[in-house]
Coordinates of C-alpha atoms in Angstrom, one line a residue:
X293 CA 12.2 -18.4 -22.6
X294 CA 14.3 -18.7 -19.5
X295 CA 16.8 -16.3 -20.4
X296 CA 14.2 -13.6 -21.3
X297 CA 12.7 -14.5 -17.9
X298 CA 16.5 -14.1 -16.2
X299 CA 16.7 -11.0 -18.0
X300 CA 13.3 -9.4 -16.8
X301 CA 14.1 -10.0 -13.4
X302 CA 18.1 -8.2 -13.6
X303 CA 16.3 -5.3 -15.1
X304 CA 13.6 -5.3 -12.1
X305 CA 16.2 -5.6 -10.2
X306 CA 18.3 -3.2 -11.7
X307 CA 15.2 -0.8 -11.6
X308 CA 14.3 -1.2 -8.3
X309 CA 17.8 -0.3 -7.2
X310 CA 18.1 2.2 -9.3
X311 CA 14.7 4.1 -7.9
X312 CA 15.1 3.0 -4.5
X313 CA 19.0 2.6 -3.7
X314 CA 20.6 -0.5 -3.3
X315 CA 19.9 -0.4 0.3
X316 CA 15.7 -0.9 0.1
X317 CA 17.4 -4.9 -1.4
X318 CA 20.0 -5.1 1.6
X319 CA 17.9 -4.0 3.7
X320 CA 14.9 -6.1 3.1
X321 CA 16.8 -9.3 3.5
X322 CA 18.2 -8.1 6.9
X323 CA 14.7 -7.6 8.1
X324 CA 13.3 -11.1 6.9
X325 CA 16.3 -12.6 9.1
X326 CA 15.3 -10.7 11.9
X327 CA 13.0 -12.5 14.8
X328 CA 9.4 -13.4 14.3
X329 CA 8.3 -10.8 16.6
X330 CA 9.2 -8.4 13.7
X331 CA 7.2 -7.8 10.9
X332 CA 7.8 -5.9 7.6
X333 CA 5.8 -2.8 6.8
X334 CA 5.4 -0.5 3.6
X335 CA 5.9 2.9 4.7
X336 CA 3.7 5.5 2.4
X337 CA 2.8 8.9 2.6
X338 CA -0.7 10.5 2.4
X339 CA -1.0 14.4 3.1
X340 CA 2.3 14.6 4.8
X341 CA 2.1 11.8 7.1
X342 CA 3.4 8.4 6.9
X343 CA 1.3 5.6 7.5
X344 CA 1.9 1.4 7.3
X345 CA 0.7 -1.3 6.1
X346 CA 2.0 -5.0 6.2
X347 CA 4.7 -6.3 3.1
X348 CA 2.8 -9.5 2.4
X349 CA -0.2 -8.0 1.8
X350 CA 1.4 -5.5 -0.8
X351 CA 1.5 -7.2 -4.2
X352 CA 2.8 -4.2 -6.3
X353 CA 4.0 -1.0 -6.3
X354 CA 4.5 1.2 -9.1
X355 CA 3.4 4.5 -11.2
X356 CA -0.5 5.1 -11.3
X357 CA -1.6 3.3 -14.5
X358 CA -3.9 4.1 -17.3
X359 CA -7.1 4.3 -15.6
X360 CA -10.8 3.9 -17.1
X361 CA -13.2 5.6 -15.0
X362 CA -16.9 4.4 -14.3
X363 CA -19.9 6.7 -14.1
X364 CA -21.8 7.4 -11.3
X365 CA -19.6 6.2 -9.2
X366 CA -17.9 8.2 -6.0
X367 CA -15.0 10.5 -6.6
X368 CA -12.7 8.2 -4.7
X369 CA -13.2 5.3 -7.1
X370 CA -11.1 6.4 -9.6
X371 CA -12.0 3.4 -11.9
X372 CA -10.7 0.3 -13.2
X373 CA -7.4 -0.5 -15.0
X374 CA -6.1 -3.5 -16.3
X375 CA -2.8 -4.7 -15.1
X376 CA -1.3 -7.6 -16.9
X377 CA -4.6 -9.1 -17.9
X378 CA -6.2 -8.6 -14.2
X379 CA -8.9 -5.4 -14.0
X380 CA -8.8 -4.3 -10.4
X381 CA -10.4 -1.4 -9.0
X382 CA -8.5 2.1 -8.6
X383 CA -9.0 4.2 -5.3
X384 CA -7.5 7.3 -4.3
X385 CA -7.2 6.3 -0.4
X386 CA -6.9 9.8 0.1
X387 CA -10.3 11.0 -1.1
X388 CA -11.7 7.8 0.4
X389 CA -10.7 8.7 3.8
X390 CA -11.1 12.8 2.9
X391 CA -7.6 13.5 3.5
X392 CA -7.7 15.6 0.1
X393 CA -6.9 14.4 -3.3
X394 CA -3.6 12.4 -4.9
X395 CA -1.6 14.3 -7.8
X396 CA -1.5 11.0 -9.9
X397 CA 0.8 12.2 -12.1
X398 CA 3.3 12.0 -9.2
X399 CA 1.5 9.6 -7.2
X400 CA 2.5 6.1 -6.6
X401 CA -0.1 2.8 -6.9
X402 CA -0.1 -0.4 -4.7
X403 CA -1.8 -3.3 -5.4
X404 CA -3.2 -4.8 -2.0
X405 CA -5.1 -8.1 -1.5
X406 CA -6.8 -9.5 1.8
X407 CA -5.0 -11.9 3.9
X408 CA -7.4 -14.5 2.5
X409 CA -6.7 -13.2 -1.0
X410 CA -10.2 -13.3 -1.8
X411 CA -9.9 -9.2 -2.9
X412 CA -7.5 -7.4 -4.5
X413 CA -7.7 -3.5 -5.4
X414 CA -5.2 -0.9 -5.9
X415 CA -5.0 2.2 -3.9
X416 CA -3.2 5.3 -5.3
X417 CA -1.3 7.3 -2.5
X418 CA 1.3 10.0 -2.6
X419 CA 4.4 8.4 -2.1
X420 CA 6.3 4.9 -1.0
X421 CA 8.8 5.9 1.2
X422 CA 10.1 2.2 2.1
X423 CA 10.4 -0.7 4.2
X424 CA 10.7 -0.8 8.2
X425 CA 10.8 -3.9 10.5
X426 CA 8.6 -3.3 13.8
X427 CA 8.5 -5.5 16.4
X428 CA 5.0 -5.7 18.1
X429 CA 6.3 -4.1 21.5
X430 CA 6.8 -1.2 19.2
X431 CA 3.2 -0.5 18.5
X432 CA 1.3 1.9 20.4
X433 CA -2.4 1.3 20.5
X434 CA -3.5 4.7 22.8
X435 CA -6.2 6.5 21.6
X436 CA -5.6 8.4 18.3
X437 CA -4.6 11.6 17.7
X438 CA -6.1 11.4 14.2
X439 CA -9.7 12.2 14.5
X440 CA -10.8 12.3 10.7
X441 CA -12.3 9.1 8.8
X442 CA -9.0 7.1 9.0
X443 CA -8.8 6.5 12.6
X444 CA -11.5 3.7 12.0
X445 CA -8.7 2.4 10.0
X446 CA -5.6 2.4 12.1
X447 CA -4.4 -0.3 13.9
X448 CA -2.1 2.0 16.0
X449 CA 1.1 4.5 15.9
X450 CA 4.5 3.9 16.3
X451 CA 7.9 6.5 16.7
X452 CA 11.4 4.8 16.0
X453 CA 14.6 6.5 15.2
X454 CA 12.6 9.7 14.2
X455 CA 10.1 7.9 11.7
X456 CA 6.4 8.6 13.2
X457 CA 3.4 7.0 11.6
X458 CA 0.3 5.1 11.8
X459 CA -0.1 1.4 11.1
X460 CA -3.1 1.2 8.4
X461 CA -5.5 -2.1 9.1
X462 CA -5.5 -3.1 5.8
X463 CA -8.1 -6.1 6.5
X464 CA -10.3 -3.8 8.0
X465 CA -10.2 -1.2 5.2
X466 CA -10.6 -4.2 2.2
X467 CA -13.5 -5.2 4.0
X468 CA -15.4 -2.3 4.5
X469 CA -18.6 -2.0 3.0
X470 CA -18.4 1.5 1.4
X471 CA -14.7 -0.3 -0.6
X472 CA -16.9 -3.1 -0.8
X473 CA -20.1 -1.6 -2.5
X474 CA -19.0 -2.0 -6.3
X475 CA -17.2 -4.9 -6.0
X476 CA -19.9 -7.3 -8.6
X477 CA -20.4 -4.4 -10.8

């Protein structure tokens, strides 16, 4: 059992490299060294634009899954899917914030929780582009230049080493009450 366990996590591993480069695993263990003023951030892509959410509230990422979709229920709310025994809720975070909608069969899925892991959903988004370490000095919290439904939802921007994007308040978003609505059905 151990061995097959060993096994599954060299051919993550391997997969993960593969996909990403060898760099995304050197480079996420440099950043976890770095200070505590630096935190780690996903960087994704929605409509051409990066945006960034914190690590440790990521629990997967991965292709869009097999999805089961629910009547009468917004466009956005693509449905449910069971991952690994666990049914979680599937939005396309760009029709939910009317950015447009996700090609899912090129689209990549993250499974996000609260930072009280009391709700979990997956959101479907264009692309994971990787990690980034930012140090809070970094962020600039000026007023947006986003004025669509998203800038409820940003926590603010930063530009560093030519990457520009927007930090995504993931707390606020889980907890909003339109994600919230169909959460006991």
């Amino acid at each position: 059992m151990i061995d097959d366990l060993n096994h599954l996590i060299l051919a993550i591993d391997k997969q993960v490299k593969k996909t990403y480069g060898s760099k995304l695993m050197d480079s996420l263990q440099t950043k976890r060294q770095k200070s505590t003023d630096e935190e780690v951030y996903i960087i994704f892509s929605l409509e051409n634009f990066k945006y960034a959410l914190p690590i440790d509230r990521v629990l997967e990422i991965g292709t869009v899954p097999k999805i089961t979709p629910i009547p009468k229920t917004p466009n956005w709310l693509l449905g449910v899917t069971n991952l690994r025994g666990d049914i979680f809720s599937v939005v396309d975070l760009q029709l939910f914030l009317g950015l447009g909608k996700t090609n899912h069969n090129t689209g990549r899925m993250m499974l996000v929780r609260t930072q009280q892991e009391e709700f979990s959903t997956i959101l479907i988004v264009d692309q994971v582009n990787g990690l980034f370490a930012l140090a809070n000095s970094q962020i600039k919290t000026s007023t947006s230049p986003i004025q669509n439904k998203i800038a409820s939802f940003l926590i603010g921007f930063c530009t560093d080493q030519e990457k520009d994007f927007a930090l995504l308040d993931i707390e606020k978003l889980l907890n909003s009450r339109e994600l919230r609505q169909f959460e006991y059905i």
